[in-house]
Short mmCIF file of C-alpha atoms and ligand atoms in Angstrom, two decimals:
data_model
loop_
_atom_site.label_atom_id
_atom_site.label_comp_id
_atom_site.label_asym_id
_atom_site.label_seq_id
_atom_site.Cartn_x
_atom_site.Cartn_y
_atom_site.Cartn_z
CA UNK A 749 0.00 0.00 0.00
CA UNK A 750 2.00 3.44 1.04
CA UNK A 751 5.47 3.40 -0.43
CA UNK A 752 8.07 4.25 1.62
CA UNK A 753 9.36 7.03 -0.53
CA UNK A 754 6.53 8.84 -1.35
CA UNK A 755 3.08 7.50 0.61
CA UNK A 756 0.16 8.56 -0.68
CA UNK A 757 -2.34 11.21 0.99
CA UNK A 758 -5.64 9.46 0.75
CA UNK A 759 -6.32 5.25 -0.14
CA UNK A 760 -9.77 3.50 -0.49
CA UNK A 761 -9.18 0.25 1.37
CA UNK A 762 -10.62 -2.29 -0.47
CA UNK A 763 -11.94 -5.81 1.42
CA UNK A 764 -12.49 -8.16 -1.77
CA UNK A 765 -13.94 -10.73 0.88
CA UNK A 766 -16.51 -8.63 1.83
CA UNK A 767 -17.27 -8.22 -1.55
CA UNK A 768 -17.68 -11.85 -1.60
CA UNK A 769 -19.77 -12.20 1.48
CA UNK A 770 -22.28 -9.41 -0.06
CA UNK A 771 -22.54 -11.18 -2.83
CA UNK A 772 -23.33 -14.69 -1.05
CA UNK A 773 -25.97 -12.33 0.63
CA UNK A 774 -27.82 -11.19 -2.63
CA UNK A 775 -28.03 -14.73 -3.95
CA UNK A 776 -29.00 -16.24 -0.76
CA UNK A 777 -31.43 -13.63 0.20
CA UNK A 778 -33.44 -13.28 -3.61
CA UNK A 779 -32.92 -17.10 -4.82
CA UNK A 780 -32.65 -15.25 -7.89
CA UNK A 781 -29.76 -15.00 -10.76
CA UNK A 782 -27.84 -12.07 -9.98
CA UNK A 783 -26.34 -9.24 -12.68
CA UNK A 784 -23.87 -7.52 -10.29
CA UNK A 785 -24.46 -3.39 -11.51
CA UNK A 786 -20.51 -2.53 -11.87
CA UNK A 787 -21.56 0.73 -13.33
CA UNK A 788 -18.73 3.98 -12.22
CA UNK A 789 -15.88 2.20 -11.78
CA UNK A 790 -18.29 -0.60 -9.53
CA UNK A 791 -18.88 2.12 -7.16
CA UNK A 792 -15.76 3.64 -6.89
CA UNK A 793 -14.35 0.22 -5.85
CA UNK A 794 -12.33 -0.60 -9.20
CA UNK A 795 -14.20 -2.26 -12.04
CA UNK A 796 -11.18 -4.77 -13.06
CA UNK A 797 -10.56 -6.27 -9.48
CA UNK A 798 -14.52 -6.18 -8.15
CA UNK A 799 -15.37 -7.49 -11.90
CA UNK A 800 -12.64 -10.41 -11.52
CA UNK A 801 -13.66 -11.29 -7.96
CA UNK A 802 -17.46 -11.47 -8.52
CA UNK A 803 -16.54 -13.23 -12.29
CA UNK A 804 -15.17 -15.96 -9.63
CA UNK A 805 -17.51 -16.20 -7.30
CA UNK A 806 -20.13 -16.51 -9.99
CA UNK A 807 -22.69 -14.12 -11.53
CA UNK A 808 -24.67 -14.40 -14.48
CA UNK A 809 -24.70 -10.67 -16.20
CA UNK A 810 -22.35 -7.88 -15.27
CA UNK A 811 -24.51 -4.12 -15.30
CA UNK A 812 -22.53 -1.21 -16.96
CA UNK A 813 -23.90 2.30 -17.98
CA UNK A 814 -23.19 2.47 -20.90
CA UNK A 815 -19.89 1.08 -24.01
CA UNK A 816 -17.54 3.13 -22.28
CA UNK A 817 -17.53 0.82 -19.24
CA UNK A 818 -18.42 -2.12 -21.41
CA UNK A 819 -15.17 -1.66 -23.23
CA UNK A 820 -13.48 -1.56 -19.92
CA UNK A 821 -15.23 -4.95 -18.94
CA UNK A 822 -14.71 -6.68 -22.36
CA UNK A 823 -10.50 -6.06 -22.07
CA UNK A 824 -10.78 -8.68 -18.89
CA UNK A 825 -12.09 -11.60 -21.15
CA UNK A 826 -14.21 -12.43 -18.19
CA UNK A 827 -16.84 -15.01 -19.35
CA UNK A 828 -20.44 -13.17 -18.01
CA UNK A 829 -22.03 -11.19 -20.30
CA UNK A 830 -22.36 -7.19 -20.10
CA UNK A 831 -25.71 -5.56 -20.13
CA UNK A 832 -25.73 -1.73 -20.93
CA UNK A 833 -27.93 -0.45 -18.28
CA UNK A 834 -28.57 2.97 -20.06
CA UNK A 835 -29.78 3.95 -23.90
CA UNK A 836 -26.86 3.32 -26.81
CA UNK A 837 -26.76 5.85 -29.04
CA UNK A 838 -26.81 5.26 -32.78
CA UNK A 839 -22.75 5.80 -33.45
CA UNK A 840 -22.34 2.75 -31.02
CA UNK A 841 -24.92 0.72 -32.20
CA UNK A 842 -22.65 -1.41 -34.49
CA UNK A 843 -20.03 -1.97 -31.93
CA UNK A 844 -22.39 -3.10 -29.06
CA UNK A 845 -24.26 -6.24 -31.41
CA UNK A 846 -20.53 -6.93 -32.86
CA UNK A 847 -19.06 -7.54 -29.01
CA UNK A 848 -22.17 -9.32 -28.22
CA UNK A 849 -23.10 -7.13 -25.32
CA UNK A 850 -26.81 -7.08 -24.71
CA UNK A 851 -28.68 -3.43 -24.71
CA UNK A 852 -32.21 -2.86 -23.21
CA UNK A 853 -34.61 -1.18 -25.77
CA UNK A 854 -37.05 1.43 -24.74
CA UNK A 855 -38.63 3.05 -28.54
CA UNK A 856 -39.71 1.80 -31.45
CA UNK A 857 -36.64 3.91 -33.04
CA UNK A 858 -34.05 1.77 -31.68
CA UNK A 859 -36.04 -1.72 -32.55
CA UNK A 860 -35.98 -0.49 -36.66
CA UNK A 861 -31.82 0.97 -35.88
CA UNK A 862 -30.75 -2.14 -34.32
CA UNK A 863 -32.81 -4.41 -36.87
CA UNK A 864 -31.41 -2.76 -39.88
CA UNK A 865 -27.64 -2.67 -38.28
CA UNK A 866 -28.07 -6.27 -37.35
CA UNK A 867 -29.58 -6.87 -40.56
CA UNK A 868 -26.40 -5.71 -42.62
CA UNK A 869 -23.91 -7.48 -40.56
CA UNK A 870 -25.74 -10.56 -40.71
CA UNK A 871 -25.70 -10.94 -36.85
CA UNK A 872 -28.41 -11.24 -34.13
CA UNK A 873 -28.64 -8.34 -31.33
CA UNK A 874 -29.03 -9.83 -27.98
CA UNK A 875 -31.65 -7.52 -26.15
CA UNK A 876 -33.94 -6.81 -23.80
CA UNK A 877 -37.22 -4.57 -23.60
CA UNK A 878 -37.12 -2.14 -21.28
CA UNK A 879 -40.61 -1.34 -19.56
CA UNK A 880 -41.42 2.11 -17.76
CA UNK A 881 -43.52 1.26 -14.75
CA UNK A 882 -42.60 4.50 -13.12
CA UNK A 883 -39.20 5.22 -13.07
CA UNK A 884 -39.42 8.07 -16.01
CA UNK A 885 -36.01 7.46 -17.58
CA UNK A 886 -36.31 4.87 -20.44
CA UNK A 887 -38.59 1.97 -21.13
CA UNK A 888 -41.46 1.38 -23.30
CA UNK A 889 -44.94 2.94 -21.71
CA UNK A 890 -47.05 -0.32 -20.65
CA UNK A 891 -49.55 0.32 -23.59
CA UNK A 892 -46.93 0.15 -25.84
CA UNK A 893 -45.21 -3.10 -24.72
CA UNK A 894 -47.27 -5.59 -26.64
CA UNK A 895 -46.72 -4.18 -29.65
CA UNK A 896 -42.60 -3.86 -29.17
CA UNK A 897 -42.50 -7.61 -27.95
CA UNK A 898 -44.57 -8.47 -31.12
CA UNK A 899 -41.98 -6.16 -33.48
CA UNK A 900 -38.55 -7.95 -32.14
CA UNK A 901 -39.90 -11.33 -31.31
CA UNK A 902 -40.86 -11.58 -34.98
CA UNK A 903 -37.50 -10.64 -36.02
CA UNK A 904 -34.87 -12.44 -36.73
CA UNK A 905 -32.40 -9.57 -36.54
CA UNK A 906 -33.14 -10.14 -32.47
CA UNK A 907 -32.10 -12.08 -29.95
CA UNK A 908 -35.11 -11.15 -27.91
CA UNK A 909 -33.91 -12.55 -23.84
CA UNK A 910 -35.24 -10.83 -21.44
CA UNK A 911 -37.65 -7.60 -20.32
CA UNK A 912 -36.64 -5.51 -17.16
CA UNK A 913 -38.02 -2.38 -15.40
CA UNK A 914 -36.89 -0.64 -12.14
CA UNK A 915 -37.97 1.17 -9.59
CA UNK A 916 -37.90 4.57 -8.46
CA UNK A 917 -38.80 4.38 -4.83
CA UNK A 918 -38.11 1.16 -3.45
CA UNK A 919 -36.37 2.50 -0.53
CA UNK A 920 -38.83 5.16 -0.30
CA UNK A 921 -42.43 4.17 -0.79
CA UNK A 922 -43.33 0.74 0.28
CA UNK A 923 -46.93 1.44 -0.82
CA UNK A 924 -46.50 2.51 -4.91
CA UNK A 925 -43.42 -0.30 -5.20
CA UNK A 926 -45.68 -3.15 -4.20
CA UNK A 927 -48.13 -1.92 -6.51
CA UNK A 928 -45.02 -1.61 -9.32
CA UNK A 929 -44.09 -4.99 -8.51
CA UNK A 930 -47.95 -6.26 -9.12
CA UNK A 931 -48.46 -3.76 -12.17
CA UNK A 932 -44.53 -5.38 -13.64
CA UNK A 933 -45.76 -8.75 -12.73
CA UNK A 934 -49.10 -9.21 -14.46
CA UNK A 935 -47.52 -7.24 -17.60
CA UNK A 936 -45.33 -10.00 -17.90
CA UNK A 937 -47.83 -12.57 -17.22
CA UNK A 938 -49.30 -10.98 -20.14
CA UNK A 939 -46.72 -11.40 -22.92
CA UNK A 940 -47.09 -14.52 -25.17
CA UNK A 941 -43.99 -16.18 -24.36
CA UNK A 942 -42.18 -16.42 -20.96
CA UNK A 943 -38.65 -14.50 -21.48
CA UNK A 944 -35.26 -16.14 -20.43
CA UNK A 945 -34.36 -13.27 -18.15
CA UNK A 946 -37.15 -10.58 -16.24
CA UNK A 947 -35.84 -8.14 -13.71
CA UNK A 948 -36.95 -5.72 -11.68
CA UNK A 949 -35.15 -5.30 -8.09
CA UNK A 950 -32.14 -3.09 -7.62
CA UNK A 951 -30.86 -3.73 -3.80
CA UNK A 952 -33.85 -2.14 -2.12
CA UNK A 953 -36.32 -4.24 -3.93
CA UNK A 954 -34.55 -7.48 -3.60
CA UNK A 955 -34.16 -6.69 0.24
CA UNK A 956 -37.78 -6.27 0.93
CA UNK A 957 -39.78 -7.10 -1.82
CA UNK A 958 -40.98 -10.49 -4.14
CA UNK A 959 -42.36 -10.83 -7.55
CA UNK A 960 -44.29 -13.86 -9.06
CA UNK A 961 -42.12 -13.31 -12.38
CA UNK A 962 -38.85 -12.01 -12.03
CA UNK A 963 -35.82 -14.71 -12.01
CA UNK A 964 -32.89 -11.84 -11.85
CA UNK A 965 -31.72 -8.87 -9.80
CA UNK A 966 -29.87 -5.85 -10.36
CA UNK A 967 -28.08 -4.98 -7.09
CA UNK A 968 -25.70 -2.25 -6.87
CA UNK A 969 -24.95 -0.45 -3.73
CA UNK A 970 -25.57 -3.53 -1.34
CA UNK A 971 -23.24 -5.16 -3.09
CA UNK A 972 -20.65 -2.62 -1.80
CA UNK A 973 -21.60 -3.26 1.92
CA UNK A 974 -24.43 -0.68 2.21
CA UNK A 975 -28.14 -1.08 2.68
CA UNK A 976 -30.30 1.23 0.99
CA UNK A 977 -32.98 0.08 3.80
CA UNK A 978 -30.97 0.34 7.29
CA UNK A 979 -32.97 -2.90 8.96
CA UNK A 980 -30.55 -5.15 6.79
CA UNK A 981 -27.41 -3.40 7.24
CA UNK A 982 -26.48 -6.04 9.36
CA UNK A 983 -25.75 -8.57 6.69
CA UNK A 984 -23.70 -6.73 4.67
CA UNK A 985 -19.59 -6.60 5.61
CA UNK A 986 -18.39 -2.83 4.73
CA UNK A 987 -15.72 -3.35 1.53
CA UNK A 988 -14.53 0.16 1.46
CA UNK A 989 -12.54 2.00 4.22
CA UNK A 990 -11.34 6.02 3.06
CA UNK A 991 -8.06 6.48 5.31
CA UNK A 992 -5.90 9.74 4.61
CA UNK A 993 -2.55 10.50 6.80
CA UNK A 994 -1.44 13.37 8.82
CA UNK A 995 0.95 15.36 7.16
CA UNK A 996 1.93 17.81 9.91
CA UNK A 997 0.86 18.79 13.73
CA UNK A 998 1.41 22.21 14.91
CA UNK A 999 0.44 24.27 18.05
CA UNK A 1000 -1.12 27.32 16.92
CA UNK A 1001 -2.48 29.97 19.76
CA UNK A 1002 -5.60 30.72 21.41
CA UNK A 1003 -7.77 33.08 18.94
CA UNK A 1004 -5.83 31.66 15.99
CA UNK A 1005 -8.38 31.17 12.88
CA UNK A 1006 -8.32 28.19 10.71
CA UNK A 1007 -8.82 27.37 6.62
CA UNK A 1008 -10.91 29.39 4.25
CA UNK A 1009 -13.21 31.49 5.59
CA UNK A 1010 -12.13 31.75 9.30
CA UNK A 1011 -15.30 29.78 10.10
CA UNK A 1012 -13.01 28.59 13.22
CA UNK A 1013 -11.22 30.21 15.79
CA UNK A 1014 -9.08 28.08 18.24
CA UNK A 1015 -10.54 28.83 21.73
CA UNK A 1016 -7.14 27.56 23.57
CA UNK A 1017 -3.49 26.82 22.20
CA UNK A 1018 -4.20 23.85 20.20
CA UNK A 1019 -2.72 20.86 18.70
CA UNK A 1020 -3.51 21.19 15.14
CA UNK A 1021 -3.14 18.20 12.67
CA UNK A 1022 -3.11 18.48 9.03
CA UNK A 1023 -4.12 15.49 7.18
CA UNK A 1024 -3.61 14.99 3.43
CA UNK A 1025 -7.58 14.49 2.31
CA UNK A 1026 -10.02 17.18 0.82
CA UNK A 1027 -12.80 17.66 -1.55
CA UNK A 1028 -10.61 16.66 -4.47
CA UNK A 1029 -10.06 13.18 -3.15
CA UNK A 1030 -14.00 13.52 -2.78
CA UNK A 1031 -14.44 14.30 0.60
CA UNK A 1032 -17.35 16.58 0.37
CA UNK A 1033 -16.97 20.41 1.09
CA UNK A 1034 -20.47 20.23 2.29
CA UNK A 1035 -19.29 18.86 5.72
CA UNK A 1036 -17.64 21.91 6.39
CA UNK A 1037 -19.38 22.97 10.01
CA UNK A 1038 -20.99 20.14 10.42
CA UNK A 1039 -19.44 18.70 12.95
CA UNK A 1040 -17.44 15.78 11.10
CA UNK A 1041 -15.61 13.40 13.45
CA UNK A 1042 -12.80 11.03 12.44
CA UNK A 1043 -11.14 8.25 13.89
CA UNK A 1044 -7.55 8.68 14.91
CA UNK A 1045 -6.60 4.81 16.63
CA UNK A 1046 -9.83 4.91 17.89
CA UNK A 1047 -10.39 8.55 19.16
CA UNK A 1048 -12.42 10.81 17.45
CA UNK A 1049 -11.26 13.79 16.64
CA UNK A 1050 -13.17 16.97 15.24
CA UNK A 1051 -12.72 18.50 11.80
CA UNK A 1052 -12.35 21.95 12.30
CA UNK A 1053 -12.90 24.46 9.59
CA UNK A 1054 -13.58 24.23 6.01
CA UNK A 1055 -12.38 21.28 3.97
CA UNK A 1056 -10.10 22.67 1.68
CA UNK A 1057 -9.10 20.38 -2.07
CA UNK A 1058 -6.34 18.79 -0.54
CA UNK A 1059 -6.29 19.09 3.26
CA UNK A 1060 -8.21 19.59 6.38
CA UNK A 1061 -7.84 20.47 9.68
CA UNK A 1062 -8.39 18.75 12.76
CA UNK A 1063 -7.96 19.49 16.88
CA UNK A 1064 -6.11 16.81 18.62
CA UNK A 1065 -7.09 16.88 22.01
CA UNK A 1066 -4.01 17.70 24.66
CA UNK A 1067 -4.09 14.64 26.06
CA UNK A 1068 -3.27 12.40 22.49
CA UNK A 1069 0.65 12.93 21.05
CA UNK A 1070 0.04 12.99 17.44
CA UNK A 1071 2.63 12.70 14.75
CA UNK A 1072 2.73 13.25 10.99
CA UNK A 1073 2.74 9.96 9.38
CA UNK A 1074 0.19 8.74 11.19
CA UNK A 1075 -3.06 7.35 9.89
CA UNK A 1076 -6.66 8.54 10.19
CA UNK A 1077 -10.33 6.81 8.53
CA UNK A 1078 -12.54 9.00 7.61
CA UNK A 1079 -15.56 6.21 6.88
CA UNK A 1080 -15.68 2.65 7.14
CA UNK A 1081 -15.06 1.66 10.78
CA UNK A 1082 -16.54 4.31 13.22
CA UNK A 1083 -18.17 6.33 11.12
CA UNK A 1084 -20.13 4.74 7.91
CA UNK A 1085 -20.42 6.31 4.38
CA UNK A 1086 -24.19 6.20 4.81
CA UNK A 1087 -23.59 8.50 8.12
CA UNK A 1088 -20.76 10.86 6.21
CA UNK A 1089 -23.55 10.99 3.22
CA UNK A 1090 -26.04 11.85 5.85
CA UNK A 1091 -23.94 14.75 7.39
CA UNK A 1092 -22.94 16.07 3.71
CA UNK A 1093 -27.30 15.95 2.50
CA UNK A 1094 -26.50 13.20 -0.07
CA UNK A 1095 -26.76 9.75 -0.61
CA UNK A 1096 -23.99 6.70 -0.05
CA UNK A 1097 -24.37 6.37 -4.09
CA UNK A 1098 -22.42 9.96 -4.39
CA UNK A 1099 -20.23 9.47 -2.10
CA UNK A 1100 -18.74 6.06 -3.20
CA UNK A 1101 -18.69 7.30 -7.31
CA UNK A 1102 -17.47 10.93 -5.76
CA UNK A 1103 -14.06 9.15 -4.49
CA UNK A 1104 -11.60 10.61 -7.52
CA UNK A 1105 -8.70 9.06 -9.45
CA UNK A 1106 -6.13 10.62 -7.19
CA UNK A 1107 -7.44 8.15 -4.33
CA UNK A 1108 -5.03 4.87 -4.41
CA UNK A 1109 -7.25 1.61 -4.29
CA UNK A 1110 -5.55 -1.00 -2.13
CA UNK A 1111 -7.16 -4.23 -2.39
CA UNK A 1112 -7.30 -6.54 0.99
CA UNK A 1113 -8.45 -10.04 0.96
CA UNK A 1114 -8.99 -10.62 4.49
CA UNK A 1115 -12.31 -10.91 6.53
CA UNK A 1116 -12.22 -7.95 8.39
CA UNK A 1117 -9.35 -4.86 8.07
CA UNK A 1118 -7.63 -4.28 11.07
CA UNK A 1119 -4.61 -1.63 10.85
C1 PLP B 190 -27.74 1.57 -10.87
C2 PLP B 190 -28.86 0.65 -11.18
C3 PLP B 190 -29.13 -0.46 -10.36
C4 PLP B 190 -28.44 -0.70 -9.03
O1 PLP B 190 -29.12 0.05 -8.04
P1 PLP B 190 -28.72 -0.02 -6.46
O2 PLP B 190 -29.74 0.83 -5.81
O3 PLP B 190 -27.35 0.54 -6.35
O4 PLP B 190 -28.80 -1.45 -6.06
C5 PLP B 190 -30.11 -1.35 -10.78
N1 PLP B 190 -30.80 -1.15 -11.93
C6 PLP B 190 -30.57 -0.09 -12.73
C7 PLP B 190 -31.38 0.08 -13.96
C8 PLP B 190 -29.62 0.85 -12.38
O5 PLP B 190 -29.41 1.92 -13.17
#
């Protein structure tokens, strides 16, 4: 992890084990097949190494955005497919039915651009119809979906596999996503032939919901160790820890003010550490005042002052001896993402994808992470 010579400021500790265990989770608690979503980088965790460790551990789809990621999935010659969770735009059209990677559909415009692409390459696109059962975003309107399973069933351009929808609220509103699961469920019920694939649930709907039709799930985030729905957070192993160093202590002077904006004034002489983490390792400036704690070898210690790109400041209490080198976590032990997304008035989603390039990954295989 840190080299000796030059250790880095910030690293995203990385438990591929817990990975593992989340995944066991997912299968165990849908009885479903299971397309991992590996979408931004899987979370900000590192496509190539979460990709290779759930490719082991067996799933049946990977979920990407959009060819962009795909491209980054196809270099690992893994052997699960790669379904483009978002629209494909014409210009990639050619390249997505030539890889083989399967693309949802949601308008009659892309059924008659993929048949006539497919068509003229003499291949088959592997698809699936997306439905819109309330999410807004994509999806053929329900009245609407006979008529596009009738169009690229009876195609032979078309591989037609499976038909998916999602939902918008699952973590919010109990009430309208049981009634999305019954409206998905008898739509499907309704379609002449029973698909190889039907999906609905991302992680909040395979945590607390069933369907009489679906045989796959989409998780995401609970994949990474957090539970959109805090009742199951218990059987999920965190698989990211954010850890930064301290670059340099200094005692600074009663009345002294501190980072951008003098929004703190020492009360006392202080201990003051620096440590090497800020908004442009994606530590969010909104948690400037609001009382952010992080754990110093198992004290926690208050951020003081604004967070800055690269550093922040925090106020060592008298009775600790800090010294530059050593190492702080910001999430992943005492404090969890979902609580820093809390404090920051976002979601655990934007925090994870928020963590930049800069950030080292360092990839652990053990159970649990001690220091
Ligand atoms: C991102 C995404 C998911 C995963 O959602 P989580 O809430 O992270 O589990 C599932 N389905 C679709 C269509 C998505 O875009």
């Amino acid at each position: 992890m840190p080299s000796p010579c030059s250790p880095p400021r910030t690293w995203a500790e990385i438990s591929l084990s817990g990975l593992r265990h989340n995944l066991r989770v997912v299968k165990a608690r849908s009885g479903q097949n299971v397309m991992a979503v590996v979408k931004a980088n899987a979370y900000g965790h590192g496509i190539e190494q979460v990709a290779s460790a759930f490719a082991k551990e067996g799933v049946c789809y990977f979920g990407v955005a959009h060819v962009y990621e795909a491209r980054q999935l196809a270099q690992l010659n893994q052997d699960v497919p790669i379904y483009l969770l978002s629209p494909t735009m014409p210009q990639e059209r050619a390249e997505v039915i030539q890889a083989g990677w399967t693309a949802c559909l949601s308008s009659f415009e892309e059924i008659e651009d993929f048949e006539r692409i497919a068509q003229a390459k003499h291949k088959q696109a592997t698809v699936h119809l997306a439905l819109d059962t309330g999410m807004g975003r994509g999806g053929f309107l329900p009245q609407d979906l006979l008529k596009a399973f009738h169009q690229v069933e009876t195609s032979a351009a078309f591989k037609l596999e499976g038909i998916g929808s999602h939902l918008p609220s699952a973590d919010e509103d109990p009430v309208y996503t049981q009634a999305q699961f019954e409206q998905f469920d008898t739509l499907v019920e309704s379609l002449p032939r029973r698909l190889q694939y039907i999906h609905l649930a991302n992680s909040a709907g395979l945590l607390d919901y069933s369907s009489r039709t679906t045989n796959l799930v989409r998780p995401g985030l609970m994949l990474y160790g957090v539970s959109p729905l805090p009742q199951y957070q218990s059987l999920l192993h965190t698989t990211m820890r954010l850890k930064s160093v301290i670059s340099l202590i200094r005692q600074v002077p009663a009345g002294h003010s501190i980072s951008y904006g003098r929004s703190f004034t020492t009360q006392e002489d202080s201990q003051i550490a620096t440590v090497g983490i800020g908004y442009g390792d994606g530590l969010p400036r909104a948690l400037s005042g609001e009382n952010l704690q992080i754990d110093y070898r198992g004290h926690m210690i208050p951020v003081i002052g604004r967070i800055t790109m690269d550093q922040i400041m925090c106020l060592i209490p008298p009775h600790l001896t800090a010294q530059a080198g050593d190492h702080v976590e910001i999430f992943g032990t005492a404090t969890s993402i979902t609580e820093i997304a809390a404090l920051s008035k976002t979601i655990p989603w934007e925090i994870f994808t928020g963590i930049t390039p800069r950030v080292l990954r360092s990839y652990k295989d053990e159970q649990t992470l001690l220091q």
